[in-house]
XYZ file of C-alpha atoms in Angstrom:
95
model
C -7.265 17.220 7.564
C -6.330 20.444 8.622
C -2.892 22.176 8.295
C -0.645 22.114 11.006
C 0.022 25.507 12.761
C 3.980 26.274 13.233
C 5.127 28.454 16.059
C 6.777 31.782 15.621
C 9.515 33.045 16.609
C 7.506 35.007 19.642
C 5.529 31.384 20.488
C 9.169 30.098 20.790
C 10.543 32.681 22.895
C 7.495 32.476 25.298
C 8.179 28.652 25.832
C 12.036 29.214 26.334
C 11.101 32.005 29.181
C 8.328 29.702 30.431
C 10.796 26.556 30.785
C 13.580 28.810 32.360
C 11.266 30.271 34.780
C 10.070 26.837 36.124
C 13.877 26.428 36.741
C 13.657 29.393 39.671
C 16.859 30.462 40.873
C 18.830 27.388 40.345
C 18.125 27.693 36.378
C 17.254 25.018 34.275
C 19.233 22.405 32.316
C 19.224 23.030 28.377
C 18.279 19.469 27.769
C 15.221 20.068 29.958
C 14.344 23.141 28.087
C 14.888 21.320 24.787
C 12.366 18.889 25.787
C 9.770 20.704 26.886
C 10.074 23.340 24.089
C 10.404 20.473 21.402
C 13.526 22.325 19.987
C 16.663 20.456 18.546
C 19.911 21.542 20.998
C 21.022 23.658 17.702
C 17.822 25.929 17.821
C 17.335 25.917 21.144
C 21.075 27.083 21.562
C 20.813 29.758 19.000
C 17.574 31.199 20.581
C 18.946 31.175 23.996
C 21.809 33.044 22.742
C 19.554 35.719 21.574
C 17.957 35.952 24.921
C 21.265 36.207 26.661
C 22.402 39.182 24.544
C 18.959 40.510 25.260
C 19.986 40.716 29.115
C 16.633 38.401 29.526
C 18.662 35.020 30.234
C 21.992 34.052 31.997
C 23.747 31.168 31.095
C 26.371 29.200 33.230
C 27.841 25.864 33.656
C 28.077 23.609 36.737
C 30.080 20.478 36.905
C 28.161 18.856 34.385
C 25.552 20.897 32.737
C 25.140 23.753 30.888
C 22.316 25.962 33.126
C 20.357 28.892 31.849
C 18.897 31.262 34.321
C 16.147 33.661 33.731
C 16.711 37.549 34.860
C 14.662 39.909 36.337
C 14.193 41.481 32.484
C 13.254 38.240 31.384
C 10.547 37.659 34.029
C 9.235 40.941 33.406
C 9.143 40.726 29.362
C 7.591 37.056 29.833
C 4.729 38.524 31.841
C 3.958 41.092 29.547
C 4.441 38.465 26.697
C 1.854 36.242 28.098
C -0.678 39.431 28.423
C 0.193 40.147 24.646
C -0.603 36.171 23.951
C -4.061 36.242 25.596
C -4.987 39.277 23.712
C -3.781 38.232 20.428
C -6.197 34.867 21.180
C -9.014 36.845 22.091
C -8.820 38.093 18.589
C -7.785 35.250 16.836
C -4.622 36.785 15.701
C -2.013 34.219 15.263
C 1.510 35.432 16.755
């Protein structure tokens, strides 16, 4: 039996940005991001607030839902992060 590997903060941020990016210009509902990233609403809200503070994600409310939209800065960061993750995997580094 192998020990389960937990996700790092960077891994979680990458998953949130990826889920948000898939929403495009219309954004993604918080519940959709929560399901995709397997994070509780509370944990997701905390991480999204960090991304909002960093200018990588914008938050908005439509008539019924809380929506997150990735910014251009967030897209650029996500792309660079994906390059780093790929290199980290090649050298078998846990990120």
